Amino acid sequence: MLLHNFLEFFSREYPDQLFAEYNGQSLTYGEADAWANRFANSLLASGLVKGDRFAWLSKNNLEICLMFFAASKVGIIPVPLNYRLAPMEWAYIVNDAETLTLFCGNEYTDGIDSVKSESPSVKHWIVLGGEKKPEGWQALSEWLANDPAKPMASVCEADQCYQMYTSGTTGLPKGAMISQGNVSNNIQMAHLAGSITPRKERNLIVAPVFHAAAALSMMAMVASGSTLVIHQEFSPAQVVRSLDEESITMTTMVPAMIQACLVAVPDIANKEFKDLRLISYGASPIAQETLQRAMAVFGCGFAQGFGMTELTCVATNMTPAVHERAASGEPGLLLSAGRPQMGTEVKIADEDDKELPRGQVGQILVRGPQTMMGYWRLTEATASALKGGWMHTGDAGYMDEEGFIYIQDRIKDMIVSGAENIYPAEVERAIFEHPAVADTAVVGIPDDQWGETVLAFIALKPKHTLDLESLQTFCRERMAGYKIPSKLQIIDAIPRNASGKSLKTKLRQPYWEGKKRQVS
């Protein structure tokens, strides 16, 4: 199955079915497929051929969602750009991918203009939306061909579908090449995990679709002939309003978004959310208290997915049934990332990739049909990541007797203090339980006596205070003494990337400058 097959099927069989709503606009499946054909024909007319790449840089809108399906029709590869990056970072990805055409939201053209000279591969600069057309740019309406006929092209499941760059928390971003087969498998698994009803769902898209989870959620909805309700960007008040008033049945959010909705919308407990039946979440840890409150407030099912860009999106699922089991007397299950999804193998391995017994912590390795083709033009990195046919996730965790996966932390983030291993995520989970804490990130910093010591960065809830002694007293009942933070820094907000992951490299950097240890 190919990505565009889903759009074409529902366009043919149900052309008047509502495809999407966005900013007062609406589009049927018939109209969406015709637009995708026009876009695909325009790519070909501008000189791109199967295997070439184009990039887009924009907040969520109808066009960038449809670009995935349009490009699939002709085997041309989209490269989504994270709009939160700096211009030189955009230029690095554009150059690395050798993109020939760049589609850009009007608000980002100035930034791109500042690095145009750094992007020699780009031949076509196309601006999306907005009233002004900057010098040197062509409007999408001018570039788009008026040819809605289905293009003739040969595409198969082994062909690349898109190229999504890693968030670069361990160095320069790498281009994960995702195949048509990878996408098709993850869509099927999403349908099973979410019990998606064809042509009946209304899925709220709030996370940026340059992110793997948001993109897959969007694609899975189209593959069911359901309706996308697209928000340009995340706003807690607007999300809560849509969930309450717009007959939304499903949405996907990162934990920081769920937390923001609970904290920033004072009357959220008074909302009914009568049509909402599922919230999917993942990409970063969520505090058990936050999840339990969310389950009570939204009154719907919850599903968690664990994965990464290199795994298309998801490798393990914690289904709504497991969440219900947790609510019925097994709250510890909420700390789990679920069990391997159908057709996926997961093992916990030591440094030599040998499988460890249940309950022992090691690296989480994944093997399955969602595993990427490899990293774009990085042969050694690909061989290392896919050694032995297993995706080496870089996450430390363990598997219990029932097969549930418990993620401890990123291996690179582990703190070694006095020869003891400390996983920051474990400390963060405890700190999140403190009533004054809105957000937290824990890192290791140099210590002359112990090698490293634990520093907790904390963002407080409004009208709350917290000092180190109070935090340590709170933690003492919840963890071993050597794991308790010895340092505390109160900050306005924890810096996070688009995936919701805290930017620990940025937080650690000032403390490790001039030290022999490399901060990864």
Short mmCIF file of C-alpha atoms in Angstrom, two decimals, residues 54-442:
data_model
loop_
_atom_site.label_atom_id
_atom_site.label_comp_id
_atom_site.label_asym_id
_atom_site.label_seq_id
_atom_site.Cartn_x
_atom_site.Cartn_y
_atom_site.Cartn_z
CA PHE A 54 11.85 19.39 -1.88
CA ALA A 55 11.53 21.05 1.51
CA TRP A 56 8.74 22.94 3.21
CA LEU A 57 8.92 25.38 6.11
CA SER A 58 5.58 26.39 7.57
CA LYS A 59 3.25 26.15 10.50
CA ASN A 60 0.36 23.71 10.08
CA ASN A 61 -1.97 24.32 7.16
CA LEU A 62 -3.90 22.41 4.50
CA GLU A 63 -1.17 22.61 1.86
CA ILE A 64 1.65 21.02 3.84
CA CYS A 65 -0.60 18.15 4.93
CA LEU A 66 -1.50 17.47 1.31
CA MET A 67 2.12 17.73 0.14
CA PHE A 68 2.88 14.32 1.67
CA PHE A 69 0.19 12.65 -0.44
CA ALA A 70 0.95 14.65 -3.59
CA ALA A 71 4.66 13.86 -3.52
CA SER A 72 3.89 10.18 -2.92
CA LYS A 73 2.09 10.03 -6.26
CA VAL A 74 5.31 10.70 -8.19
CA GLY A 75 7.99 9.35 -5.83
CA ILE A 76 9.39 12.79 -5.00
CA ILE A 77 10.49 13.16 -1.39
CA PRO A 78 9.31 15.90 0.98
CA VAL A 79 11.69 17.16 3.66
CA PRO A 80 9.74 18.93 6.45
CA LEU A 81 11.65 21.69 8.26
CA ASN A 82 11.20 22.57 11.90
CA TYR A 83 10.10 26.21 11.96
CA ARG A 84 11.61 26.64 15.44
CA LEU A 85 15.16 26.22 14.14
CA ALA A 86 17.49 29.08 13.28
CA PRO A 87 18.09 30.07 9.63
CA MET A 88 21.55 28.46 9.52
CA GLU A 89 20.00 25.22 10.79
CA TRP A 90 17.41 25.35 8.00
CA ALA A 91 20.22 25.90 5.53
CA TYR A 92 22.13 22.90 6.87
CA ILE A 93 19.17 20.56 6.32
CA VAL A 94 18.29 22.03 2.91
CA ASN A 95 21.89 21.53 1.79
CA ASP A 96 22.26 18.09 3.33
CA ALA A 97 19.10 16.86 1.59
CA GLU A 98 20.08 18.54 -1.70
CA THR A 99 16.57 19.96 -2.03
CA LEU A 100 15.65 21.52 -5.35
CA THR A 101 12.53 23.44 -4.30
CA LEU A 102 11.60 25.17 -1.05
CA PHE A 103 8.03 26.02 -0.01
CA CYS A 104 8.00 28.60 2.76
CA GLY A 105 5.42 30.26 4.96
CA ASN A 106 5.40 34.02 4.50
CA GLU A 107 6.57 34.65 8.07
CA TYR A 108 9.82 32.73 7.45
CA THR A 109 10.93 34.18 4.11
CA ASP A 110 13.14 36.84 5.73
CA GLY A 111 15.01 34.14 7.65
CA ILE A 112 15.43 32.05 4.52
CA ASP A 113 16.54 35.08 2.51
CA SER A 114 19.38 35.58 5.00
CA VAL A 115 20.78 32.13 4.15
CA LYS A 116 19.86 31.78 0.46
CA SER A 117 23.52 31.97 -0.48
CA GLU A 118 24.10 28.93 1.75
CA SER A 119 21.55 26.87 -0.21
CA PRO A 120 22.92 26.50 -3.75
CA SER A 121 20.87 23.38 -4.58
CA VAL A 122 17.53 25.22 -4.40
CA LYS A 123 16.23 26.29 -7.82
CA HIS A 124 12.67 27.29 -6.93
CA TRP A 125 11.58 29.47 -3.99
CA ILE A 126 7.81 29.29 -3.42
CA VAL A 127 5.95 31.32 -0.80
CA LEU A 128 2.86 29.94 0.93
CA GLY A 129 0.03 32.30 1.84
CA GLY A 130 0.29 35.89 2.94
CA GLU A 131 -0.47 39.04 1.01
CA LYS A 132 3.10 39.97 0.10
CA LYS A 133 5.36 38.14 -2.35
CA PRO A 134 8.97 38.90 -1.45
CA GLU A 135 11.46 39.64 -4.18
CA GLY A 136 12.92 36.47 -5.62
CA TRP A 137 9.94 34.34 -4.56
CA GLN A 138 7.08 32.87 -6.57
CA ALA A 139 3.56 32.59 -5.13
CA LEU A 140 2.19 29.07 -4.75
CA SER A 141 -0.85 30.07 -6.82
CA GLU A 142 1.46 31.06 -9.70
CA TRP A 143 3.60 27.93 -9.46
CA LEU A 144 0.72 25.46 -9.09
CA ALA A 145 -0.29 23.86 -12.38
CA ASN A 146 -3.96 23.79 -13.36
CA ASP A 147 -3.83 20.09 -14.20
CA PRO A 148 -5.91 17.88 -11.87
CA ALA A 149 -5.27 14.69 -13.86
CA LYS A 150 -3.61 11.85 -12.00
CA PRO A 151 0.11 11.84 -12.87
CA MET A 152 1.60 8.71 -14.38
CA ALA A 153 4.43 7.36 -12.22
CA SER A 154 5.77 4.07 -10.93
CA VAL A 155 6.06 3.96 -7.13
CA CYS A 156 6.40 0.89 -4.88
CA GLU A 157 6.49 0.13 -1.15
CA ALA A 158 10.29 -0.06 -1.15
CA ASP A 159 10.55 3.54 -2.39
CA GLN A 160 11.24 6.39 -0.01
CA CYS A 161 8.15 8.29 1.11
CA TYR A 162 9.68 11.22 3.02
CA GLN A 163 12.86 12.32 4.79
CA MET A 164 12.47 13.58 8.33
CA TYR A 165 15.40 14.97 10.25
CA THR A 166 16.18 13.98 13.82
CA SER A 167 15.97 16.72 16.40
CA GLY A 168 19.75 16.88 16.68
CA THR A 169 19.94 16.58 20.48
CA THR A 170 23.12 14.47 20.08
CA GLY A 171 24.80 16.48 17.33
CA LEU A 172 23.93 17.53 13.80
CA PRO A 173 20.47 16.40 12.63
CA LYS A 174 20.39 13.26 10.51
CA GLY A 175 17.95 12.61 7.68
CA ALA A 176 15.93 9.48 8.45
CA MET A 177 14.75 7.95 5.18
CA ILE A 178 11.22 6.56 5.66
CA SER A 179 9.81 4.17 3.06
CA GLN A 180 6.29 3.77 1.73
CA GLY A 181 6.18 0.38 3.49
CA ASN A 182 7.26 1.94 6.80
CA VAL A 183 4.41 4.43 6.60
CA SER A 184 1.78 1.90 5.53
CA ASN A 185 2.66 -0.39 8.44
CA ASN A 186 2.53 2.35 11.04
CA ILE A 187 -0.82 3.57 9.68
CA GLN A 188 -2.27 0.08 10.03
CA MET A 189 -0.96 -0.19 13.60
CA ALA A 190 -2.41 3.24 14.44
CA HIS A 191 -5.82 2.06 13.23
CA LEU A 192 -5.65 -0.99 15.49
CA ALA A 193 -4.34 0.88 18.54
CA GLY A 194 -6.91 3.66 18.23
CA SER A 195 -9.87 1.52 17.07
CA ILE A 196 -10.40 4.10 14.32
CA THR A 197 -13.84 4.08 12.72
CA PRO A 198 -13.67 4.75 8.94
CA ARG A 199 -15.24 8.06 7.83
CA LYS A 200 -16.49 8.81 11.37
CA GLU A 201 -13.53 10.42 13.17
CA ARG A 202 -12.74 14.11 13.56
CA ASN A 203 -9.07 14.37 14.46
CA LEU A 204 -7.69 17.61 15.89
CA ILE A 205 -4.19 18.30 14.53
CA VAL A 206 -2.37 20.59 16.96
CA ALA A 207 1.22 19.31 17.06
CA PRO A 208 3.40 20.49 14.16
CA VAL A 209 3.30 18.04 11.26
CA PHE A 210 7.04 18.34 10.72
CA HIS A 211 7.09 16.03 13.75
CA ALA A 212 6.75 12.27 13.15
CA ALA A 213 3.86 11.67 15.57
CA ALA A 214 1.72 14.51 14.22
CA ALA A 215 2.42 13.53 10.62
CA LEU A 216 1.54 9.88 11.26
CA SER A 217 -1.63 10.85 13.14
CA MET A 218 -2.67 13.00 10.18
CA MET A 219 -1.91 10.26 7.65
CA ALA A 220 -3.79 7.64 9.67
CA MET A 221 -6.90 9.80 9.66
CA VAL A 222 -6.78 10.26 5.89
CA ALA A 223 -6.27 6.50 5.54
CA SER A 224 -9.61 6.05 7.32
CA GLY A 225 -11.48 8.64 5.24
CA SER A 226 -12.03 10.77 8.33
CA THR A 227 -11.81 14.53 8.85
CA LEU A 228 -8.81 16.63 9.90
CA VAL A 229 -9.43 19.72 12.01
CA ILE A 230 -6.17 21.60 11.65
CA HIS A 231 -4.83 24.22 14.07
CA GLN A 232 -1.98 26.34 12.77
CA GLU A 233 -0.16 26.01 16.09
CA PHE A 234 -0.80 24.95 19.66
CA SER A 235 -2.83 27.21 21.95
CA PRO A 236 -4.22 25.62 25.16
CA ALA A 237 -7.41 27.71 25.13
CA GLN A 238 -8.12 27.05 21.46
CA VAL A 239 -7.41 23.32 21.83
CA VAL A 240 -9.77 22.99 24.79
CA ARG A 241 -12.46 24.96 22.94
CA SER A 242 -12.17 22.75 19.86
CA LEU A 243 -12.22 19.54 21.89
CA ASP A 244 -15.34 20.76 23.69
CA GLU A 245 -17.29 22.43 20.88
CA GLU A 246 -16.25 21.01 17.50
CA SER A 247 -17.23 17.34 17.82
CA ILE A 248 -13.60 16.23 17.98
CA THR A 249 -13.26 12.48 18.56
CA MET A 250 -9.45 12.11 18.63
CA THR A 251 -6.25 14.10 18.99
CA THR A 252 -2.53 13.61 19.53
CA MET A 253 -0.52 15.76 21.93
CA VAL A 254 2.87 15.68 23.61
CA PRO A 255 2.74 15.63 27.43
CA ALA A 256 3.73 19.30 27.70
CA MET A 257 0.60 20.19 25.70
CA ILE A 258 -1.65 18.11 27.96
CA GLN A 259 -0.09 19.76 31.00
CA ALA A 260 -0.56 23.22 29.48
CA CYS A 261 -4.26 22.57 28.84
CA LEU A 262 -4.77 21.48 32.44
CA VAL A 263 -2.89 24.46 33.90
CA ALA A 264 -3.70 27.32 31.51
CA VAL A 265 -7.46 26.85 31.08
CA PRO A 266 -9.09 27.68 34.44
CA ASP A 267 -12.54 26.27 33.65
CA ILE A 268 -11.37 23.08 31.93
CA ALA A 269 -13.00 20.90 34.61
CA ASN A 270 -16.39 22.34 33.58
CA LYS A 271 -16.09 21.25 29.94
CA GLU A 272 -18.02 18.21 28.71
CA PHE A 273 -15.87 16.87 25.83
CA LYS A 274 -18.89 14.77 24.93
CA ASP A 275 -17.57 13.52 21.56
CA LEU A 276 -13.95 13.03 22.57
CA ARG A 277 -13.03 9.37 22.87
CA LEU A 278 -9.22 9.18 22.56
CA ILE A 279 -6.13 11.26 23.32
CA SER A 280 -2.85 9.80 22.10
CA TYR A 281 0.39 11.03 23.63
CA GLY A 282 4.10 10.31 23.63
CA ALA A 283 7.55 11.71 22.70
CA SER A 284 8.52 12.55 26.30
CA PRO A 285 7.73 11.43 29.87
CA ILE A 286 4.48 12.45 31.52
CA ALA A 287 4.01 12.79 35.25
CA GLN A 288 1.72 10.13 36.67
CA GLU A 289 -0.29 12.78 38.54
CA THR A 290 -0.74 14.80 35.32
CA LEU A 291 -1.92 11.75 33.39
CA GLN A 292 -4.38 10.73 36.10
CA ARG A 293 -5.82 14.25 36.22
CA ALA A 294 -6.06 14.37 32.42
CA MET A 295 -7.92 11.06 32.36
CA ALA A 296 -10.39 12.44 34.90
CA VAL A 297 -10.85 15.85 33.24
CA PHE A 298 -11.16 14.76 29.61
CA GLY A 299 -13.13 11.62 30.46
CA CYS A 300 -11.91 9.74 27.39
CA GLY A 301 -9.56 6.91 26.54
CA PHE A 302 -5.82 7.48 26.45
CA ALA A 303 -3.16 5.73 24.37
CA GLN A 304 0.58 6.12 24.56
CA GLY A 305 3.06 5.43 21.79
CA PHE A 306 6.80 5.04 22.20
CA GLY A 307 9.00 5.41 19.16
CA MET A 308 11.29 7.77 17.33
CA THR A 309 11.75 9.39 13.94
CA GLU A 310 13.84 6.43 12.81
CA LEU A 311 10.93 4.08 13.61
CA THR A 312 8.50 6.10 11.45
CA CYS A 313 6.68 6.92 14.66
CA VAL A 314 5.68 4.07 16.97
CA ALA A 315 7.18 0.80 18.22
CA THR A 316 5.22 0.14 21.41
CA ASN A 317 1.67 1.00 22.50
CA MET A 318 -0.03 1.38 25.83
CA THR A 319 -3.62 0.92 24.79
CA PRO A 320 -6.75 2.48 26.31
CA ALA A 321 -7.47 -0.92 27.88
CA VAL A 322 -4.19 -0.80 29.79
CA HIS A 323 -4.95 2.77 30.93
CA GLU A 324 -8.30 1.50 32.24
CA ARG A 325 -6.53 -1.31 34.03
CA ALA A 326 -4.21 1.24 35.62
CA ALA A 327 -7.18 3.32 36.76
CA SER A 328 -8.74 0.23 38.29
CA GLY A 329 -6.00 -0.38 40.82
CA GLU A 330 -2.67 -0.74 39.00
CA PRO A 331 -1.44 2.86 38.73
CA GLY A 332 2.16 1.72 38.25
CA LEU A 333 1.26 0.74 34.70
CA LEU A 334 1.01 4.45 33.85
CA LEU A 335 4.81 4.58 34.09
CA SER A 336 5.05 2.07 31.25
CA ALA A 337 5.43 2.74 27.53
CA GLY A 338 3.25 -0.26 26.78
CA ARG A 339 4.08 -3.41 24.87
CA PRO A 340 5.44 -3.97 21.35
CA GLN A 341 2.87 -3.33 18.66
CA MET A 342 1.88 -6.10 16.31
CA GLY A 343 4.75 -7.39 14.17
CA THR A 344 7.38 -5.55 16.21
CA GLU A 345 10.12 -7.15 18.31
CA VAL A 346 11.69 -5.38 21.28
CA LYS A 347 14.57 -6.59 23.40
CA ILE A 348 16.61 -5.12 26.24
CA ALA A 349 20.31 -5.56 25.56
CA ASP A 350 23.66 -5.05 27.23
CA GLU A 351 26.61 -3.22 25.69
CA ASP A 352 27.33 -6.27 23.49
CA ASP A 353 23.70 -6.42 22.27
CA LYS A 354 23.05 -9.59 24.27
CA GLU A 355 19.50 -9.85 25.59
CA LEU A 356 19.11 -9.19 29.31
CA PRO A 357 16.72 -10.96 31.71
CA ARG A 358 13.37 -9.35 32.52
CA GLY A 359 13.69 -6.50 34.98
CA GLN A 360 17.29 -5.60 34.11
CA VAL A 361 18.04 -2.19 32.61
CA GLY A 362 19.74 -2.03 29.23
CA GLN A 363 19.37 -0.39 25.84
CA ILE A 364 16.01 -0.78 24.10
CA LEU A 365 16.45 -2.37 20.67
CA VAL A 366 13.62 -2.59 18.12
CA ARG A 367 13.15 -4.69 14.99
CA GLY A 368 10.10 -4.41 12.77
CA PRO A 369 8.55 -3.19 9.51
CA GLN A 370 8.52 0.43 10.70
CA THR A 371 12.35 0.64 10.90
CA MET A 372 13.81 3.33 8.64
CA MET A 373 15.68 2.61 5.42
CA GLY A 374 18.71 4.36 6.94
CA TYR A 375 20.21 7.82 7.37
CA TRP A 376 20.63 9.89 4.23
CA ARG A 377 24.24 9.58 3.04
CA LEU A 378 25.53 8.50 6.48
CA THR A 379 26.70 4.95 5.94
CA GLU A 380 28.58 4.56 9.23
CA ALA A 381 25.80 6.10 11.32
CA THR A 382 23.27 3.82 9.63
CA ALA A 383 25.39 0.73 10.26
CA SER A 384 25.76 1.67 13.93
CA ALA A 385 22.08 2.45 14.46
CA LEU A 386 20.89 -0.70 12.64
CA LYS A 387 23.62 -3.07 13.83
CA GLY A 388 22.48 -6.67 13.60
CA GLY A 389 19.18 -5.61 12.06
CA TRP A 390 17.98 -3.94 15.27
CA MET A 391 17.32 -0.21 15.70
CA HIS A 392 19.45 0.93 18.62
CA THR A 393 17.19 3.54 20.20
CA GLY A 394 19.69 5.01 22.66
CA ASP A 395 17.01 4.69 25.35
CA ALA A 396 17.66 2.77 28.56
CA GLY A 397 14.83 0.71 29.99
CA TYR A 398 13.64 -2.69 31.12
CA MET A 399 10.88 -5.17 30.31
CA ASP A 400 8.70 -6.72 33.02
CA GLU A 401 7.27 -10.23 33.09
CA GLU A 402 4.17 -9.15 31.14
CA GLY A 403 6.22 -7.59 28.38
CA PHE A 404 5.61 -3.96 29.38
CA ILE A 405 8.50 -1.62 28.56
CA TYR A 406 9.63 0.89 31.18
CA ILE A 407 11.87 3.66 29.87
CA GLN A 408 14.44 4.90 32.33
CA ASP A 409 16.12 7.60 30.26
CA ARG A 410 18.32 8.38 27.30
CA ILE A 411 21.57 6.48 27.82
CA LYS A 412 23.53 9.64 27.04
CA ASP A 413 21.69 11.52 29.81
CA MET A 414 22.59 9.03 32.54
CA ILE A 415 24.37 10.64 35.50
CA VAL A 416 27.24 8.76 37.16
CA SER A 417 27.69 10.00 40.73
CA GLY A 418 30.09 8.16 43.03
CA ALA A 419 29.95 5.10 40.72
CA GLU A 420 26.14 5.01 40.99
CA ASN A 421 24.02 5.29 37.83
CA ILE A 422 21.22 7.84 38.06
CA TYR A 423 18.56 8.16 35.36
CA PRO A 424 17.26 11.76 35.26
CA ALA A 425 13.79 10.68 34.10
CA GLU A 426 13.33 8.72 37.32
CA VAL A 427 14.18 11.80 39.39
CA GLU A 428 11.96 13.98 37.19
CA ARG A 429 8.97 11.68 37.70
CA ALA A 430 9.27 12.14 41.47
CA ILE A 431 9.74 15.92 41.25
CA PHE A 432 6.67 16.20 39.00
CA GLU A 433 4.58 14.97 41.94
CA HIS A 434 5.40 18.10 43.95
CA PRO A 435 2.38 20.43 43.98
CA ALA A 436 4.51 23.51 43.20
CA VAL A 437 6.16 22.07 40.09
CA ALA A 438 4.87 22.86 36.60
CA ASP A 439 7.83 21.42 34.70
CA THR A 440 11.30 20.05 35.40
CA ALA A 441 14.49 18.76 33.82
CA VAL A 442 17.31 17.04 35.68
#
